[in-house]
Amino acid sequence: AQSVTQPDIHITVSEGASLELRCNYSYGATPYLFWYVQSPGQGLQLLLKYFSGDTLVQGIKGFEAEFKRSQSSFNLRKPSVHWSDAAEYFCAVGAGTGNQFYFGTGTSLTVIP
Amino acid sequence: DADVTQTPRNRITKTGKRIMLECSQTKGHDRMYWYRQDPGLGLRLIYYSFDVKDINKGEISDGYSVSRQAQAKFSLSLESAIPNQTALYFCATSAGGELFFGEGSRLTVL
């Protein structure tokens, strides 16, 4: 069965520090992979997506993610975090032709001055 | 205006009441979804529809029903609301393998 694991429930980083949020998935074929961000009281905004091709994908707000098939991972990174990045981050997998989508439980990011 | 619009955005109701959450979209997508978000649980799929005549249960459909009135409209109903249905509900559409979300409807059942 398809599943998505975000092992870190909560992460705290200092402003200006680098960030890596982990995501592991379980899926039998090559999945579509996504990272969404949810600011407090807001809906979900797509940060980036991977469908095929280059395994390092660039997204909005300076985020990037790398698809590693051998590790079934799609970790999100940012070299220098800003206070406005404090939010909830969700990794998701799109299965098949994109008919089904599975979400991780989210990682809450706190940014300290 | 948002491409995926949910109404109401916030609703407080009492146990046993019937509630309908409505979703409309202007993206022209055939596929529509209803998700529920709870703290620590992420988003869980309630129902999805691939066209007007195709409706499918998701992983947590018990206690919910849906209606696909038109390509652009997909409503979620709670026939008799209970407190553990208090949550943030999202409607979404998809095309090209990507999901597009509405802004969410926060439902509180007292």
mmCIF file of C-alpha atoms in Angstrom:
data_model
loop_
_atom_site.group_PDB
_atom_site.id
_atom_site.type_symbol
_atom_site.label_atom_id
_atom_site.label_comp_id
_atom_site.label_asym_id
_atom_site.label_seq_id
_atom_site.Cartn_x
_atom_site.Cartn_y
_atom_site.Cartn_z
ATOM 1 C CA ALA A 1 0.000 0.000 0.000
ATOM 2 C CA GLN A 2 1.116 3.522 -0.666
ATOM 3 C CA SER A 3 2.244 5.600 2.267
ATOM 4 C CA VAL A 4 4.217 8.688 3.111
ATOM 5 C CA THR A 5 6.317 9.126 6.227
ATOM 6 C CA GLN A 6 7.555 12.396 7.621
ATOM 7 C CA PRO A 7 9.620 11.280 10.606
ATOM 8 C CA ASP A 8 10.036 14.716 12.147
ATOM 9 C CA ILE A 9 6.889 16.033 13.791
ATOM 10 C CA HIS A 10 8.468 19.330 14.764
ATOM 11 C CA ILE A 11 11.724 21.067 13.868
ATOM 12 C CA THR A 12 13.175 24.273 15.262
ATOM 13 C CA VAL A 13 15.883 26.165 13.397
ATOM 14 C CA SER A 14 17.517 29.547 13.765
ATOM 15 C CA GLU A 15 16.885 32.185 11.163
ATOM 16 C CA GLY A 16 19.612 31.994 8.549
ATOM 17 C CA ALA A 17 20.387 28.356 9.232
ATOM 18 C CA SER A 18 19.934 25.617 6.678
ATOM 19 C CA LEU A 19 16.912 23.341 6.695
ATOM 20 C CA GLU A 20 16.195 19.796 5.636
ATOM 21 C CA LEU A 21 12.797 18.165 6.060
ATOM 22 C CA ARG A 22 12.638 14.447 5.533
ATOM 23 C CA CYS A 23 10.096 12.509 3.512
ATOM 24 C CA ASN A 24 10.022 8.805 2.732
ATOM 25 C CA TYR A 25 7.414 7.109 0.618
ATOM 26 C CA SER A 26 6.246 3.639 -0.182
ATOM 27 C CA TYR A 27 5.051 3.070 -3.712
ATOM 28 C CA GLY A 28 5.652 0.331 -6.247
ATOM 29 C CA ALA A 29 6.327 2.503 -9.273
ATOM 30 C CA THR A 30 7.782 5.918 -9.918
ATOM 31 C CA PRO A 31 5.571 8.300 -8.017
ATOM 32 C CA TYR A 32 4.644 11.899 -8.478
ATOM 33 C CA LEU A 33 6.081 13.726 -5.452
ATOM 34 C CA PHE A 34 5.049 17.001 -3.898
ATOM 35 C CA TRP A 35 5.829 19.345 -1.052
ATOM 36 C CA TYR A 36 3.119 21.664 0.236
ATOM 37 C CA VAL A 37 3.345 24.409 2.840
ATOM 38 C CA GLN A 38 0.560 25.563 5.113
ATOM 39 C CA SER A 39 0.982 28.818 6.987
ATOM 40 C CA PRO A 40 -1.091 29.276 10.155
ATOM 41 C CA GLY A 41 -4.758 29.642 9.299
ATOM 42 C CA GLN A 42 -4.112 29.247 5.605
ATOM 43 C CA GLY A 43 -4.677 26.645 2.911
ATOM 44 C CA LEU A 44 -2.026 24.520 1.232
ATOM 45 C CA GLN A 45 0.399 26.035 -1.201
ATOM 46 C CA LEU A 46 2.468 23.932 -3.582
ATOM 47 C CA LEU A 47 6.196 24.440 -3.025
ATOM 48 C CA LEU A 48 7.496 22.075 -5.658
ATOM 49 C CA LYS A 49 6.797 18.839 -7.488
ATOM 50 C CA TYR A 50 8.641 15.984 -9.132
ATOM 51 C CA PHE A 51 7.172 14.011 -12.002
ATOM 52 C CA SER A 52 10.222 12.823 -13.917
ATOM 53 C CA GLY A 53 13.614 13.925 -15.201
ATOM 54 C CA ASP A 54 16.147 15.801 -13.117
ATOM 55 C CA THR A 55 15.987 14.462 -9.596
ATOM 56 C CA LEU A 56 16.798 17.845 -8.043
ATOM 57 C CA VAL A 57 13.823 20.128 -8.348
ATOM 58 C CA GLN A 58 13.590 23.792 -7.569
ATOM 59 C CA GLY A 59 10.512 25.334 -6.043
ATOM 60 C CA ILE A 60 9.197 28.638 -4.847
ATOM 61 C CA LYS A 61 10.570 30.637 -1.919
ATOM 62 C CA GLY A 62 14.076 29.237 -2.398
ATOM 63 C CA PHE A 63 13.178 25.628 -1.616
ATOM 64 C CA GLU A 64 14.518 22.579 -3.409
ATOM 65 C CA ALA A 65 14.024 18.850 -3.067
ATOM 66 C CA GLU A 66 15.896 15.806 -4.247
ATOM 67 C CA PHE A 67 14.308 12.556 -5.353
ATOM 68 C CA LYS A 68 16.387 9.551 -4.371
ATOM 69 C CA ARG A 69 14.862 6.393 -5.749
ATOM 70 C CA SER A 70 17.265 4.079 -3.914
ATOM 71 C CA GLN A 71 16.230 5.573 -0.582
ATOM 72 C CA SER A 72 12.559 6.189 -1.477
ATOM 73 C CA SER A 73 13.052 9.716 -0.266
ATOM 74 C CA PHE A 74 12.142 13.224 -1.347
ATOM 75 C CA ASN A 75 13.716 15.548 1.200
ATOM 76 C CA LEU A 76 13.053 19.270 1.175
ATOM 77 C CA ARG A 77 15.915 21.705 1.661
ATOM 78 C CA LYS A 78 16.543 25.397 1.999
ATOM 79 C CA PRO A 79 20.012 26.885 2.476
ATOM 80 C CA SER A 80 18.952 29.826 4.643
ATOM 81 C CA VAL A 81 15.676 29.900 6.507
ATOM 82 C CA HIS A 82 13.656 33.074 6.954
ATOM 83 C CA TRP A 83 11.259 33.777 9.809
ATOM 84 C CA SER A 84 8.395 33.723 7.309
ATOM 85 C CA ASP A 85 9.134 30.049 6.588
ATOM 86 C CA ALA A 86 7.588 29.051 9.908
ATOM 87 C CA ALA A 87 4.706 26.818 8.865
ATOM 88 C CA GLU A 88 3.524 23.235 8.502
ATOM 89 C CA TYR A 89 5.070 21.274 5.647
ATOM 90 C CA PHE A 90 3.461 18.280 3.991
ATOM 91 C CA CYS A 91 5.003 15.745 1.668
ATOM 92 C CA ALA A 92 2.647 13.949 -0.710
ATOM 93 C CA VAL A 93 2.742 11.160 -3.238
ATOM 94 C CA GLY A 94 0.606 10.943 -6.336
ATOM 95 C CA ALA A 95 0.039 7.365 -7.361
ATOM 96 C CA GLY A 96 -0.764 5.876 -10.736
ATOM 97 C CA THR A 97 -1.656 8.535 -13.285
ATOM 98 C CA GLY A 98 -2.275 11.005 -10.510
ATOM 99 C CA ASN A 99 -5.659 9.702 -9.482
ATOM 100 C CA GLN A 100 -4.738 9.140 -5.863
ATOM 101 C CA PHE A 101 -2.741 11.305 -3.521
ATOM 102 C CA TYR A 102 -1.311 10.324 -0.155
ATOM 103 C CA PHE A 103 -0.065 12.774 2.427
ATOM 104 C CA GLY A 104 2.402 12.562 5.258
ATOM 105 C CA THR A 105 1.423 13.722 8.715
ATOM 106 C CA GLY A 106 3.342 16.951 8.359
ATOM 107 C CA THR A 107 6.373 18.637 9.923
ATOM 108 C CA SER A 108 5.883 21.803 11.894
ATOM 109 C CA LEU A 109 8.730 24.294 11.468
ATOM 110 C CA THR A 110 9.554 26.934 14.065
ATOM 111 C CA VAL A 111 12.089 29.613 13.207
ATOM 112 C CA ILE A 112 13.809 31.392 16.069
ATOM 113 C CA PRO A 113 15.544 34.760 15.719
ATOM 114 C CA ASP B 1 -11.040 35.089 -7.192
ATOM 115 C CA ALA B 2 -9.893 31.662 -6.100
ATOM 116 C CA ASP B 3 -10.034 28.836 -8.625
ATOM 117 C CA VAL B 4 -11.360 26.451 -5.961
ATOM 118 C CA THR B 5 -13.887 28.050 -3.633
ATOM 119 C CA GLN B 6 -15.223 26.538 -0.435
ATOM 120 C CA THR B 7 -18.221 27.705 1.546
ATOM 121 C CA PRO B 8 -18.611 28.234 4.400
ATOM 122 C CA ARG B 9 -15.087 29.032 5.531
ATOM 123 C CA ASN B 10 -16.022 28.602 9.176
ATOM 124 C CA ARG B 11 -18.973 26.876 10.755
ATOM 125 C CA ILE B 12 -19.946 26.015 14.304
ATOM 126 C CA THR B 13 -22.759 23.552 14.748
ATOM 127 C CA LYS B 14 -24.242 21.197 17.303
ATOM 128 C CA THR B 15 -24.182 17.433 17.564
ATOM 129 C CA GLY B 16 -26.846 15.816 15.418
ATOM 130 C CA LYS B 17 -27.228 18.668 12.954
ATOM 131 C CA ARG B 18 -26.928 18.163 9.205
ATOM 132 C CA ILE B 19 -24.129 20.143 7.630
ATOM 133 C CA MET B 20 -23.178 20.703 4.007
ATOM 134 C CA LEU B 21 -19.828 22.021 2.846
ATOM 135 C CA GLU B 22 -19.790 23.238 -0.713
ATOM 136 C CA CYS B 23 -17.003 23.400 -3.237
ATOM 137 C CA SER B 24 -16.989 24.995 -6.647
ATOM 138 C CA GLN B 25 -14.166 25.305 -9.153
ATOM 139 C CA THR B 26 -13.442 27.303 -12.239
ATOM 140 C CA LYS B 27 -10.459 25.245 -13.372
ATOM 141 C CA GLY B 28 -12.480 22.952 -15.599
ATOM 142 C CA HIS B 29 -11.077 19.842 -13.947
ATOM 143 C CA ASP B 30 -13.010 16.601 -13.900
ATOM 144 C CA ARG B 31 -11.418 15.237 -10.740
ATOM 145 C CA MET B 32 -12.456 16.577 -7.370
ATOM 146 C CA TYR B 33 -11.636 15.510 -3.817
ATOM 147 C CA TRP B 34 -12.605 16.118 -0.227
ATOM 148 C CA TYR B 35 -9.916 15.841 2.448
ATOM 149 C CA ARG B 36 -9.999 16.199 6.181
ATOM 150 C CA GLN B 37 -7.077 17.641 8.159
ATOM 151 C CA ASP B 38 -6.514 16.906 11.833
ATOM 152 C CA PRO B 39 -3.457 17.931 13.860
ATOM 153 C CA GLY B 40 -0.797 15.239 13.704
ATOM 154 C CA LEU B 41 -2.703 13.197 11.148
ATOM 155 C CA GLY B 42 -2.075 15.131 7.961
ATOM 156 C CA LEU B 43 -4.701 15.067 5.242
ATOM 157 C CA ARG B 44 -6.958 12.073 4.859
ATOM 158 C CA LEU B 45 -9.167 11.423 1.857
ATOM 159 C CA ILE B 46 -12.911 11.318 2.463
ATOM 160 C CA TYR B 47 -14.375 11.036 -1.046
ATOM 161 C CA TYR B 48 -13.265 11.638 -4.593
ATOM 162 C CA SER B 49 -14.987 11.985 -7.934
ATOM 163 C CA PHE B 50 -13.517 11.594 -11.385
ATOM 164 C CA ASP B 51 -16.583 12.898 -13.152
ATOM 165 C CA VAL B 52 -20.229 13.651 -12.452
ATOM 166 C CA LYS B 53 -21.225 9.986 -12.562
ATOM 167 C CA ASP B 54 -18.190 8.608 -10.757
ATOM 168 C CA ILE B 55 -17.941 8.935 -6.976
ATOM 169 C CA ASN B 56 -15.649 6.894 -4.787
ATOM 170 C CA LYS B 57 -15.069 6.450 -1.092
ATOM 171 C CA GLY B 58 -11.764 7.387 0.397
ATOM 172 C CA GLU B 59 -10.111 6.088 3.539
ATOM 173 C CA ILE B 60 -12.458 7.810 6.029
ATOM 174 C CA SER B 61 -15.877 8.037 4.341
ATOM 175 C CA ASP B 62 -17.980 6.792 7.273
ATOM 176 C CA GLY B 63 -20.319 9.521 8.503
ATOM 177 C CA TYR B 64 -19.987 11.530 5.292
ATOM 178 C CA SER B 65 -21.741 11.669 1.939
ATOM 179 C CA VAL B 66 -21.092 13.656 -1.205
ATOM 180 C CA SER B 67 -22.904 14.980 -4.222
ATOM 181 C CA ARG B 68 -21.388 15.945 -7.567
ATOM 182 C CA GLN B 69 -24.011 18.318 -8.878
ATOM 183 C CA ALA B 70 -22.016 19.364 -11.913
ATOM 184 C CA GLN B 71 -18.466 19.211 -13.162
ATOM 185 C CA ALA B 72 -17.732 22.345 -11.200
ATOM 186 C CA LYS B 73 -19.513 21.515 -7.936
ATOM 187 C CA PHE B 74 -18.777 18.880 -5.310
ATOM 188 C CA SER B 75 -20.518 19.017 -1.925
ATOM 189 C CA LEU B 76 -19.710 17.189 1.273
ATOM 190 C CA SER B 77 -22.476 16.424 3.774
ATOM 191 C CA LEU B 78 -22.451 15.336 7.366
ATOM 192 C CA GLU B 79 -25.905 13.849 7.923
ATOM 193 C CA SER B 80 -25.672 13.929 11.708
ATOM 194 C CA ALA B 81 -22.593 15.759 12.887
ATOM 195 C CA ILE B 82 -20.624 14.490 15.864
ATOM 196 C CA PRO B 83 -17.820 16.196 17.820
ATOM 197 C CA ASN B 84 -15.036 14.048 16.375
ATOM 198 C CA GLN B 85 -15.875 15.462 12.955
ATOM 199 C CA THR B 86 -14.475 18.763 14.149
ATOM 200 C CA ALA B 87 -11.690 19.409 11.659
ATOM 201 C CA LEU B 88 -10.432 21.488 8.772
ATOM 202 C CA TYR B 89 -11.881 20.284 5.480
ATOM 203 C CA PHE B 90 -10.288 20.851 2.104
ATOM 204 C CA CYS B 91 -11.709 20.502 -1.357
ATOM 205 C CA ALA B 92 -9.284 19.930 -4.199
ATOM 206 C CA THR B 93 -9.251 19.389 -7.930
ATOM 207 C CA SER B 94 -6.624 17.651 -9.971
ATOM 208 C CA ALA B 95 -5.295 17.566 -13.477
ATOM 209 C CA GLY B 96 -1.967 16.548 -14.938
ATOM 210 C CA GLY B 97 -1.144 14.646 -11.775
ATOM 211 C CA GLU B 98 -1.305 17.700 -9.502
ATOM 212 C CA LEU B 99 -3.736 18.759 -6.771
ATOM 213 C CA PHE B 100 -5.161 22.264 -6.450
ATOM 214 C CA PHE B 101 -6.673 23.128 -3.084
ATOM 215 C CA GLY B 102 -9.380 25.394 -1.850
ATOM 216 C CA GLU B 103 -8.753 27.541 1.207
ATOM 217 C CA GLY B 104 -10.438 25.157 3.606
ATOM 218 C CA SER B 105 -13.587 25.032 5.706
ATOM 219 C CA ARG B 106 -13.158 24.893 9.444
ATOM 220 C CA LEU B 107 -15.972 22.953 11.075
ATOM 221 C CA THR B 108 -16.565 22.796 14.817
ATOM 222 C CA VAL B 109 -19.157 20.388 16.193
ATOM 223 C CA LEU B 110 -20.179 21.082 19.772
#
